[in-house]
Amino acid sequence: MGLPPVWVRRVVIAPTVVVLAFTLLTTLPIWLILALAVSPLVPGRLRVPRLVFLVIVYLVWDAIALVSLAVLWVASGFGMRIRGPWFQRAHYVLTGRFLSMLFWFARWSLHLEIDVVGTDPDTAQPGRPEIVVSRHAGPGDSFTLIHALVNWFAREPRIVLKAALQWDPAVDVLLNRLPNRFISPGRTGTATLEEQIGDLATGLDDNDAFVIFPEGGNFTPRRKVSAIARLRARGLHDMAGRAESLRNLLPPKPGGLLAAIDAAPDAGVIFVAHTGLDRMLSVADVWRELPMDKRLVMRFWSVPPEEVPTGEQERTEWLYDWWARIDAWIDENRPAPRPLRFVRDRP
């Protein structure tokens, strides 16, 4: 389903979210009482109240962000100076504050722990722009990566992300005011997409982090089979063979990353792997996994610019080498499955 026009998202969807959040917040005790009443009928420890609480918290979070963004818009002269340096910095600060708030609720309500290992963007080379290349494993992992970059490593990310995320009003407004690119897989010509990515990666400064997800989507066996078939149809049999050996990742699409490296030759490259929320891709997945009690592990590897290959073929093989390394790391660090719970039949 395509996105509605910008005016519909701004004039209809965003105000609706604010009104809905206010209504749910003011009637929160009623919803929690109803959720507690239904809870004994559903397997899992307080699964219904947890999910209701999470939905309301997220809607309220979205609404507060929208109100804050509206205040910034008015303060900028009704948008006239919204692209100026001061207001751009204000939007990054706002991003950090709201992501901190969101993850505080996640830790408190879901017992979510986040561990970072390896070389992070601070210790790799302070004062150097970085191209951050990450696996794609759902919105939870993506939010966590941006949270880490903004709040832990004081970076200002420029992100290539799916256009469908603009259904979230706060994400839509905030990220469209900052230097990011929303793309629609399958609807943008490769040449045009690479040009857009190259433009976005041009002019990175010392605290910027260009973020790209080369898979283009979350891993599923069906998507992997389709991606390998496309590689073979293009005559890329060696890449298809290497993709078949991946157990946890889709084959990477090198065009966007290569365009970013060409546009920012002085930037280092940081590869990111993470595991722990791989199965949290939808509301249904959140429902299934509650109560969560999860540990998310993120692993960073830093490659200085002088170690990045120069030729297109060499860079493509280098990317596939890293993808194989990340795939193996995920296998080694995947959390143990939760023990099955058997419920005794009632007489």
Coordinates of C-alpha atoms in Angstrom, one line a residue:
M1 CA 0.0 0.0 0.0
G2 CA 1.4 3.4 -1.0
L3 CA 1.9 6.3 1.3
P4 CA -0.7 9.0 1.4
P5 CA 0.3 12.5 0.2
V6 CA 2.4 14.7 2.5
W7 CA -0.6 17.0 3.3
V8 CA -2.7 14.0 4.4
R9 CA 0.1 12.8 6.7
R10 CA 0.6 16.2 8.2
V11 CA -3.0 17.5 8.4
V12 CA -4.9 14.2 9.1
I13 CA -2.7 11.4 10.4
A14 CA -0.4 13.4 12.7
P15 CA -3.3 15.3 14.5
T16 CA -5.2 12.0 14.8
V17 CA -2.3 10.4 16.6
V18 CA -2.1 13.3 19.0
V19 CA -5.8 13.1 19.8
L20 CA -5.8 9.3 20.1
A21 CA -2.8 9.4 22.4
F22 CA -4.4 12.0 24.7
T23 CA -7.6 10.0 24.8
L24 CA -5.8 6.8 25.7
L25 CA -3.6 8.5 28.3
T26 CA -6.6 10.1 30.1
T27 CA -8.4 6.7 30.1
L28 CA -5.4 4.6 30.9
P29 CA -6.8 3.1 34.1
I30 CA -9.8 1.8 32.2
W31 CA -7.7 0.1 29.5
L32 CA -5.3 -1.5 32.1
I33 CA -8.2 -2.8 34.2
L34 CA -9.7 -4.4 31.0
A35 CA -6.3 -5.8 30.1
L36 CA -5.9 -7.3 33.6
A37 CA -9.3 -8.8 33.4
V38 CA -8.6 -10.5 30.1
S39 CA -5.0 -11.5 31.1
P40 CA -5.9 -14.8 32.8
L41 CA -7.5 -16.0 29.6
V42 CA -4.3 -15.6 27.6
P43 CA -1.1 -17.6 28.1
G44 CA 2.0 -15.7 29.3
R45 CA 2.8 -13.5 32.3
L46 CA 0.7 -10.3 32.0
R47 CA 1.0 -10.5 28.2
V48 CA -2.1 -8.4 27.5
P49 CA -1.4 -5.6 30.0
R50 CA 2.2 -5.3 28.8
L51 CA 1.1 -5.0 25.2
V52 CA -1.6 -2.5 26.0
F53 CA 0.9 -0.4 28.0
L54 CA 3.5 -0.6 25.2
V55 CA 1.0 0.6 22.6
I56 CA -0.2 3.5 24.7
V57 CA 3.4 4.5 25.6
Y58 CA 4.4 4.5 22.0
L59 CA 1.4 6.6 20.9
V60 CA 2.0 9.1 23.7
W61 CA 5.7 9.2 22.8
D62 CA 4.8 9.8 19.2
A63 CA 2.4 12.6 20.2
I64 CA 4.8 14.4 22.5
A65 CA 7.4 14.3 19.7
L66 CA 4.9 15.7 17.2
V67 CA 4.0 18.6 19.6
S68 CA 7.7 19.3 20.2
L69 CA 8.4 19.3 16.4
A70 CA 5.5 21.7 15.9
V71 CA 7.0 24.1 18.5
L72 CA 10.3 24.0 16.6
W73 CA 8.6 24.6 13.4
V74 CA 6.9 27.7 14.8
A75 CA 10.1 28.9 16.5
S76 CA 11.9 28.6 13.1
G77 CA 9.6 31.2 11.6
F78 CA 7.0 28.7 10.5
G79 CA 9.6 26.6 8.8
M80 CA 11.6 29.3 7.2
R81 CA 14.8 28.6 9.1
I82 CA 14.1 24.9 9.8
R83 CA 17.1 23.8 7.7
G84 CA 19.5 26.2 9.4
P85 CA 22.4 24.9 11.5
W86 CA 20.9 25.8 14.9
F87 CA 17.5 24.1 14.1
Q88 CA 19.2 21.1 12.5
R89 CA 21.2 20.6 15.7
A90 CA 18.1 21.1 17.8
H91 CA 16.4 18.3 15.9
Y92 CA 19.3 15.9 16.5
V93 CA 19.2 16.8 20.3
L94 CA 15.4 16.1 20.2
T95 CA 16.1 12.8 18.5
G96 CA 18.5 11.8 21.3
R97 CA 16.1 12.8 24.0
F98 CA 13.2 10.9 22.6
L99 CA 15.2 7.8 21.9
S100 CA 16.5 7.9 25.4
M101 CA 13.0 8.1 26.7
L102 CA 11.8 5.2 24.5
F103 CA 14.7 2.9 25.6
W104 CA 14.1 3.8 29.3
F105 CA 10.6 2.5 28.9
A106 CA 11.8 -0.6 27.0
R107 CA 14.3 -1.4 29.8
W108 CA 11.8 -0.8 32.5
S109 CA 8.8 -2.6 31.0
L110 CA 10.4 -5.3 28.9
H111 CA 13.6 -5.9 30.9
L112 CA 15.6 -5.2 27.7
E113 CA 19.4 -5.2 28.1
I114 CA 21.8 -3.8 25.4
D115 CA 25.5 -4.7 25.3
V116 CA 28.0 -3.2 22.8
V117 CA 31.2 -5.0 22.0
G118 CA 34.0 -4.2 19.6
T119 CA 35.2 -0.9 18.2
D120 CA 32.6 1.8 18.4
P121 CA 32.5 5.1 16.4
D122 CA 34.1 6.9 19.3
T123 CA 37.2 4.8 19.7
A124 CA 37.8 4.0 16.0
Q125 CA 39.0 7.4 15.1
P126 CA 37.6 10.5 17.0
G127 CA 36.8 13.3 14.6
R128 CA 36.5 11.1 11.5
P129 CA 33.2 10.7 9.6
E130 CA 32.0 7.1 9.5
I131 CA 29.9 5.0 7.1
V132 CA 27.9 2.6 9.3
V133 CA 26.9 -0.6 7.5
S134 CA 24.4 -2.6 9.4
R135 CA 22.4 -5.8 9.0
H136 CA 18.6 -5.3 8.8
A137 CA 16.7 -7.1 11.5
G138 CA 13.5 -5.1 12.2
P139 CA 12.7 -1.7 13.6
G140 CA 13.8 -2.6 17.1
D141 CA 17.4 -3.2 16.1
S142 CA 17.4 -0.1 13.8
F143 CA 16.1 2.1 16.6
T144 CA 18.8 0.7 18.9
L145 CA 21.5 1.5 16.4
I146 CA 20.4 5.1 15.9
H147 CA 20.0 5.4 19.7
A148 CA 23.6 4.3 20.2
L149 CA 25.0 6.6 17.5
V150 CA 23.2 9.7 18.8
N151 CA 23.3 9.2 22.6
W152 CA 26.4 7.1 23.2
F153 CA 28.7 8.2 20.5
A154 CA 27.5 11.8 19.9
R155 CA 27.1 11.2 16.1
E156 CA 24.6 12.9 13.8
P157 CA 23.3 10.1 11.5
R158 CA 22.3 10.4 7.9
I159 CA 20.1 7.4 7.2
V160 CA 18.9 5.5 4.1
L161 CA 15.7 3.9 5.2
K162 CA 12.4 2.5 3.8
A163 CA 9.7 4.9 2.7
A164 CA 7.1 2.9 4.6
L165 CA 8.5 4.1 7.9
Q166 CA 6.8 7.5 7.1
W167 CA 3.5 5.9 8.2
D168 CA 4.8 6.8 11.7
P169 CA 4.0 10.5 12.0
A170 CA 6.9 11.5 14.3
V171 CA 9.4 9.5 12.2
D172 CA 8.0 11.1 9.1
V173 CA 8.2 14.7 10.3
L174 CA 11.5 14.4 12.2
L175 CA 13.6 12.5 9.7
N176 CA 12.3 14.5 6.7
R177 CA 13.7 17.6 8.4
L178 CA 17.1 16.1 8.7
P179 CA 19.5 14.9 5.9
N180 CA 18.0 11.4 5.3
R181 CA 16.6 9.5 2.3
F182 CA 13.5 7.5 2.3
I183 CA 13.4 4.9 -0.5
S184 CA 10.8 2.6 -1.9
P185 CA 12.4 -0.8 -2.8
G186 CA 11.5 -1.8 -6.4
R187 CA 10.2 1.7 -7.3
T188 CA 13.5 3.6 -7.7
G189 CA 15.9 3.0 -10.6
T190 CA 19.2 1.7 -9.4
A191 CA 21.1 4.6 -11.0
T192 CA 18.9 7.2 -9.5
L193 CA 19.0 5.5 -6.1
E194 CA 22.8 5.4 -6.1
E195 CA 22.9 9.0 -7.1
Q196 CA 20.6 9.9 -4.2
I197 CA 22.8 7.9 -1.8
G198 CA 25.9 9.6 -3.2
D199 CA 24.4 13.0 -2.7
L200 CA 23.4 12.2 0.9
A201 CA 26.9 11.0 1.7
T202 CA 28.6 14.1 0.3
G203 CA 30.1 16.6 2.7
L204 CA 30.1 14.4 5.9
D205 CA 31.8 16.2 8.7
D206 CA 33.7 14.9 11.7
N207 CA 30.7 13.9 13.8
D208 CA 28.5 12.5 11.0
A209 CA 27.6 8.9 10.6
F210 CA 26.1 7.7 7.3
V211 CA 23.9 4.7 8.0
I212 CA 23.0 2.2 5.3
F213 CA 21.4 -1.3 5.4
P214 CA 22.6 -3.1 2.3
E215 CA 20.1 -6.0 2.5
G216 CA 17.2 -3.6 1.9
G217 CA 14.9 -5.6 4.1
N218 CA 14.5 -8.1 6.9
F219 CA 15.7 -11.7 6.4
T220 CA 13.1 -14.3 5.5
P221 CA 13.9 -17.6 3.7
R222 CA 11.6 -16.6 0.9
R223 CA 13.3 -13.2 0.4
K224 CA 16.7 -15.0 0.4
V225 CA 15.6 -17.4 -2.4
S226 CA 14.2 -14.5 -4.4
A227 CA 17.4 -12.5 -4.0
I228 CA 19.6 -15.4 -5.0
A229 CA 17.4 -16.0 -8.1
R230 CA 17.8 -12.3 -9.1
L231 CA 21.6 -12.6 -8.8
R232 CA 21.6 -15.7 -11.0
A233 CA 19.3 -14.0 -13.5
R234 CA 21.9 -11.2 -13.8
G235 CA 24.7 -13.7 -14.4
L236 CA 26.3 -13.1 -10.9
H237 CA 26.7 -16.8 -10.2
D238 CA 29.7 -16.3 -7.8
M239 CA 27.7 -13.9 -5.7
A240 CA 24.7 -16.1 -5.7
G241 CA 26.8 -19.1 -4.6
R242 CA 28.2 -17.0 -1.7
A243 CA 24.7 -15.8 -0.8
E244 CA 23.5 -19.4 -0.5
S245 CA 25.9 -20.0 2.3
L246 CA 24.4 -17.2 4.4
R247 CA 22.2 -18.5 7.2
N248 CA 20.9 -15.3 8.8
L249 CA 21.3 -12.5 6.2
L250 CA 20.1 -11.6 2.8
P251 CA 22.8 -11.0 0.2
P252 CA 23.9 -7.4 0.3
K253 CA 23.2 -4.9 -2.5
P254 CA 26.6 -3.2 -3.0
G255 CA 25.5 -0.3 -5.2
G256 CA 24.4 2.1 -2.4
L257 CA 27.5 1.4 -0.2
L258 CA 29.9 1.8 -3.1
A259 CA 28.2 5.2 -4.0
A260 CA 28.6 6.3 -0.3
I261 CA 32.3 5.3 -0.2
D262 CA 32.9 7.2 -3.5
A263 CA 31.2 10.3 -2.1
A264 CA 33.0 10.2 1.2
P265 CA 36.5 8.7 0.5
D266 CA 37.9 10.1 3.8
A267 CA 35.3 8.3 5.9
G268 CA 35.9 5.1 7.8
V269 CA 33.6 2.1 7.5
I270 CA 32.0 0.5 10.5
F271 CA 30.2 -2.8 10.1
V272 CA 27.5 -3.6 12.7
A273 CA 26.0 -6.9 13.7
H274 CA 23.4 -7.4 16.3
T275 CA 21.3 -10.2 17.6
G276 CA 18.6 -10.6 20.2
L277 CA 15.6 -8.9 18.6
D278 CA 15.8 -10.7 15.3
R279 CA 12.2 -12.1 15.6
M280 CA 10.6 -8.8 16.6
L281 CA 9.5 -7.6 13.2
S282 CA 5.8 -6.9 13.8
V283 CA 3.1 -6.4 16.5
A284 CA 2.3 -10.1 16.2
D285 CA 6.0 -10.9 16.9
V286 CA 5.9 -8.6 20.0
W287 CA 2.8 -10.4 21.2
R288 CA 4.4 -13.8 20.7
E289 CA 7.6 -12.9 22.5
L290 CA 6.1 -11.2 25.6
P291 CA 7.2 -11.2 28.3
M292 CA 10.4 -10.3 26.6
D293 CA 13.4 -10.3 29.1
K294 CA 15.8 -10.1 26.2
R295 CA 19.5 -9.2 25.8
L296 CA 20.5 -7.4 22.6
V297 CA 24.2 -7.6 21.7
M298 CA 25.7 -5.2 19.1
R299 CA 29.1 -5.8 17.6
F300 CA 31.1 -3.1 15.8
W301 CA 34.1 -3.6 13.5
S302 CA 36.0 -0.6 12.3
V303 CA 37.8 -0.3 8.9
P304 CA 39.9 2.8 8.3
P305 CA 39.5 4.4 4.9
E306 CA 43.0 3.4 3.7
E307 CA 42.0 -0.3 4.1
V308 CA 38.9 0.0 2.0
P309 CA 39.4 -1.6 -1.5
T310 CA 39.5 0.8 -4.5
G311 CA 38.0 -1.2 -7.4
E312 CA 34.2 -1.9 -7.7
Q313 CA 34.7 -5.7 -8.0
E314 CA 37.2 -5.7 -5.0
R315 CA 34.8 -3.7 -2.9
T316 CA 31.9 -6.0 -3.8
E317 CA 33.9 -9.1 -2.8
W318 CA 35.1 -7.3 0.4
L319 CA 31.4 -6.6 1.3
Y320 CA 30.5 -10.2 0.8
D321 CA 33.5 -11.2 2.9
W322 CA 32.2 -9.0 5.7
W323 CA 28.7 -10.4 5.3
A324 CA 30.0 -13.9 5.8
R325 CA 31.8 -12.8 8.9
I326 CA 28.7 -11.1 10.3
D327 CA 26.6 -14.2 9.5
A328 CA 29.1 -16.4 11.4
W329 CA 29.1 -14.0 14.4
I330 CA 25.3 -14.1 14.5
D331 CA 25.4 -17.9 14.7
E332 CA 27.9 -17.8 17.5
N333 CA 26.0 -15.1 19.5
R334 CA 22.4 -15.9 18.9
P335 CA 20.5 -16.1 22.3
A336 CA 19.5 -19.6 23.5
P337 CA 15.8 -20.3 22.7
R338 CA 13.4 -19.8 25.7
P339 CA 12.5 -23.2 27.2
L340 CA 9.1 -24.5 26.2
R341 CA 6.4 -24.1 28.8
F342 CA 4.0 -26.9 29.2
V343 CA 0.5 -26.1 30.6
R344 CA -1.2 -29.0 32.4
D345 CA -4.7 -29.8 31.0
R346 CA -7.4 -28.9 33.4
P347 CA -9.7 -31.7 34.4

